[in-house]
């Protein structure tokens, strides 16, 4: 009866290991995806690039409203410059309003990027937790189960690398 119980325990552990490996592979893909999005956002922000290329930013209602306001101010500024010239007080005021909106856009974009960083950090912590759980679970396994685990880990790592290559190609 003890041998049967050991076999059943090993089967349960193997299933738990498979489940954890699946979760870990998903978590690694999530970390990789969040990292790529975060780095892209940081790069665009650092280069004062087009924030419309970052999905997380284009989905922000606050940034959408500020973008509309900026567009209206640009039109108004162009119109005022044509009518009154560069040094007119209305033109100077319109430029100041435009600079203020730009500052608000940058602040809101920075807040969103901070949120992306927090989401990335949470995903990393989840990945580390799953790795720890997997290590704890596999600490007392017999050699056959351990070999299967190693095979699963190698497959998961290969899948992760394939995913990262695909993601890198997609982002370029």
Short mmCIF file of C-alpha atoms in Angstrom, two decimals:
data_model
loop_
_atom_site.label_atom_id
_atom_site.label_comp_id
_atom_site.label_asym_id
_atom_site.label_seq_id
_atom_site.Cartn_x
_atom_site.Cartn_y
_atom_site.Cartn_z
CA UNK A 1 0.00 0.00 0.00
CA UNK A 2 2.92 2.38 0.70
CA UNK A 3 4.25 1.92 -2.84
CA UNK A 4 0.85 2.76 -4.31
CA UNK A 5 0.66 5.89 -2.16
CA UNK A 6 4.15 6.94 -3.33
CA UNK A 7 3.14 6.49 -6.97
CA UNK A 8 0.00 8.57 -6.40
CA UNK A 9 2.00 11.28 -4.61
CA UNK A 10 4.51 11.35 -7.49
CA UNK A 11 1.66 11.67 -10.00
CA UNK A 12 0.17 14.56 -8.05
CA UNK A 13 3.58 16.22 -7.82
CA UNK A 14 4.20 15.72 -11.53
CA UNK A 15 0.83 17.33 -12.31
CA UNK A 16 1.63 20.21 -9.98
CA UNK A 17 5.01 20.60 -11.67
CA UNK A 18 3.39 20.62 -15.11
CA UNK A 19 0.86 23.21 -13.93
CA UNK A 20 3.57 25.37 -12.38
CA UNK A 21 5.69 25.09 -15.52
CA UNK A 22 2.74 26.23 -17.62
CA UNK A 23 2.08 29.13 -15.26
CA UNK A 24 5.78 29.97 -15.22
CA UNK A 25 5.98 29.98 -19.01
CA UNK A 26 2.95 32.27 -19.14
CA UNK A 27 4.46 34.51 -16.46
CA UNK A 28 7.76 34.72 -18.34
CA UNK A 29 5.96 35.66 -21.53
CA UNK A 30 4.04 38.32 -19.60
CA UNK A 31 7.27 39.70 -18.10
CA UNK A 32 8.88 39.76 -21.53
CA UNK A 33 5.86 41.49 -23.08
CA UNK A 34 5.59 44.08 -20.30
CA UNK A 35 9.33 44.69 -20.46
CA UNK A 36 9.21 45.29 -24.22
CA UNK A 37 6.25 47.68 -23.91
CA UNK A 38 7.89 49.52 -21.02
CA UNK A 39 11.18 49.91 -22.86
CA UNK A 40 9.40 51.09 -26.00
CA UNK A 41 7.47 53.67 -23.98
CA UNK A 42 10.60 54.84 -22.20
CA UNK A 43 12.45 55.14 -25.50
CA UNK A 44 9.66 57.16 -27.10
CA UNK A 45 9.40 59.41 -24.04
CA UNK A 46 13.18 59.96 -23.86
CA UNK A 47 13.33 60.84 -27.55
CA UNK A 48 10.26 63.10 -27.32
CA UNK A 49 8.77 60.80 -29.94
CA UNK A 50 5.22 60.21 -31.04
CA UNK A 51 3.33 58.94 -28.00
CA UNK A 52 0.59 57.72 -30.34
CA UNK A 53 2.87 54.77 -31.09
CA UNK A 54 2.36 53.48 -27.53
CA UNK A 55 -0.98 51.67 -27.09
CA UNK A 56 -1.07 52.24 -23.33
CA UNK A 57 -0.83 55.98 -23.90
CA UNK A 58 -3.29 56.22 -26.76
CA UNK A 59 -5.90 54.49 -24.59
CA UNK A 60 -5.76 57.23 -21.98
CA UNK A 61 -8.84 59.50 -21.98
CA UNK A 62 -6.83 62.25 -20.27
CA UNK A 63 -4.17 62.18 -22.98
CA UNK A 64 -6.83 62.09 -25.68
CA UNK A 65 -8.43 65.21 -24.24
CA UNK A 66 -5.08 66.94 -23.87
CA UNK A 67 -4.18 66.00 -27.45
CA UNK A 68 -7.40 67.58 -28.71
CA UNK A 69 -6.71 70.69 -26.65
CA UNK A 70 -3.17 70.87 -28.06
CA UNK A 71 -4.46 70.55 -31.61
CA UNK A 72 -6.99 73.35 -31.04
CA UNK A 73 -4.28 75.56 -29.50
CA UNK A 74 -1.98 74.91 -32.47
CA UNK A 75 -4.72 75.96 -34.87
CA UNK A 76 -5.48 79.03 -32.81
CA UNK A 77 -1.79 79.93 -32.56
CA UNK A 78 -1.30 79.60 -36.33
CA UNK A 79 -4.34 81.78 -36.93
CA UNK A 80 -3.19 84.42 -34.43
CA UNK A 81 0.32 84.47 -35.93
CA UNK A 82 -1.12 85.10 -39.39
CA UNK A 83 -3.35 87.88 -38.14
CA UNK A 84 -1.11 89.65 -35.63
CA UNK A 85 2.49 88.50 -36.08
CA UNK A 86 4.92 86.83 -33.73
CA UNK A 87 5.12 89.35 -30.88
CA UNK A 88 1.46 90.07 -30.31
CA UNK A 89 0.32 89.46 -26.68
CA UNK A 90 -2.37 87.02 -27.87
CA UNK A 91 0.28 84.98 -29.73
CA UNK A 92 2.54 84.99 -26.66
CA UNK A 93 -0.41 83.90 -24.51
CA UNK A 94 -1.32 81.12 -26.95
CA UNK A 95 2.29 79.86 -26.91
CA UNK A 96 2.24 79.80 -23.10
CA UNK A 97 -1.04 77.86 -23.12
CA UNK A 98 0.45 75.41 -25.61
CA UNK A 99 3.55 74.96 -23.45
CA UNK A 100 1.32 74.31 -20.44
CA UNK A 101 -0.63 71.63 -22.33
CA UNK A 102 2.64 70.02 -23.47
CA UNK A 103 3.78 69.91 -19.85
CA UNK A 104 0.47 68.28 -18.82
CA UNK A 105 0.80 65.73 -21.62
CA UNK A 106 4.33 64.83 -20.51
CA UNK A 107 3.23 64.52 -16.88
CA UNK A 108 0.28 62.28 -17.76
CA UNK A 109 2.42 60.14 -20.06
CA UNK A 110 5.03 59.79 -17.28
CA UNK A 111 2.28 58.66 -14.87
CA UNK A 112 1.14 56.02 -17.34
CA UNK A 113 4.71 54.82 -17.87
CA UNK A 114 5.08 54.60 -14.07
CA UNK A 115 1.96 52.42 -14.05
CA UNK A 116 3.50 50.24 -16.75
CA UNK A 117 6.64 49.92 -14.60
CA UNK A 118 4.53 48.87 -11.60
CA UNK A 119 2.72 46.26 -13.72
CA UNK A 120 6.09 44.97 -14.94
CA UNK A 121 7.41 44.77 -11.35
CA UNK A 122 4.32 42.81 -10.27
CA UNK A 123 4.78 40.40 -13.19
CA UNK A 124 8.45 39.90 -12.23
CA UNK A 125 7.50 39.18 -8.61
CA UNK A 126 4.90 36.66 -9.79
CA UNK A 127 7.47 34.98 -12.02
CA UNK A 128 9.97 34.75 -9.13
CA UNK A 129 7.27 33.36 -6.83
CA UNK A 130 6.37 30.66 -9.34
CA UNK A 131 10.06 29.79 -9.77
CA UNK A 132 10.43 29.47 -5.99
CA UNK A 133 7.31 27.32 -5.74
CA UNK A 134 8.61 25.09 -8.51
CA UNK A 135 12.02 24.76 -6.86
CA UNK A 136 10.41 23.89 -3.53
CA UNK A 137 8.17 21.31 -5.16
CA UNK A 138 11.00 19.67 -7.06
CA UNK A 139 13.42 19.58 -4.12
CA UNK A 140 12.25 16.12 -3.01
CA UNK A 141 11.62 14.42 -6.33
CA UNK A 142 13.13 11.18 -7.51
CA UNK A 143 15.57 11.26 -10.42
CA UNK A 144 13.07 10.19 -13.15
CA UNK A 145 10.70 12.97 -12.21
CA UNK A 146 13.58 15.41 -12.02
CA UNK A 147 14.69 14.47 -15.54
CA UNK A 148 11.13 15.07 -16.80
CA UNK A 149 11.15 18.40 -15.02
CA UNK A 150 14.41 19.41 -16.68
CA UNK A 151 12.96 18.48 -20.07
CA UNK A 152 9.92 20.63 -19.35
CA UNK A 153 12.13 23.52 -18.26
CA UNK A 154 14.21 23.29 -21.44
CA UNK A 155 11.04 23.26 -23.54
CA UNK A 156 9.64 26.23 -21.61
CA UNK A 157 12.90 28.14 -22.06
CA UNK A 158 12.93 27.39 -25.80
CA UNK A 159 9.31 28.54 -26.08
CA UNK A 160 10.16 31.72 -24.15
CA UNK A 161 13.06 32.49 -26.50
CA UNK A 162 10.84 31.89 -29.53
CA UNK A 163 8.25 34.23 -28.05
CA UNK A 164 10.85 36.93 -27.37
CA UNK A 165 12.14 36.68 -30.95
CA UNK A 166 8.60 36.96 -32.28
CA UNK A 167 7.89 39.91 -30.00
CA UNK A 168 11.10 41.66 -31.06
CA UNK A 169 10.21 41.18 -34.74
CA UNK A 170 6.68 42.42 -34.10
CA UNK A 171 7.90 45.55 -32.30
CA UNK A 172 10.31 46.44 -35.12
#
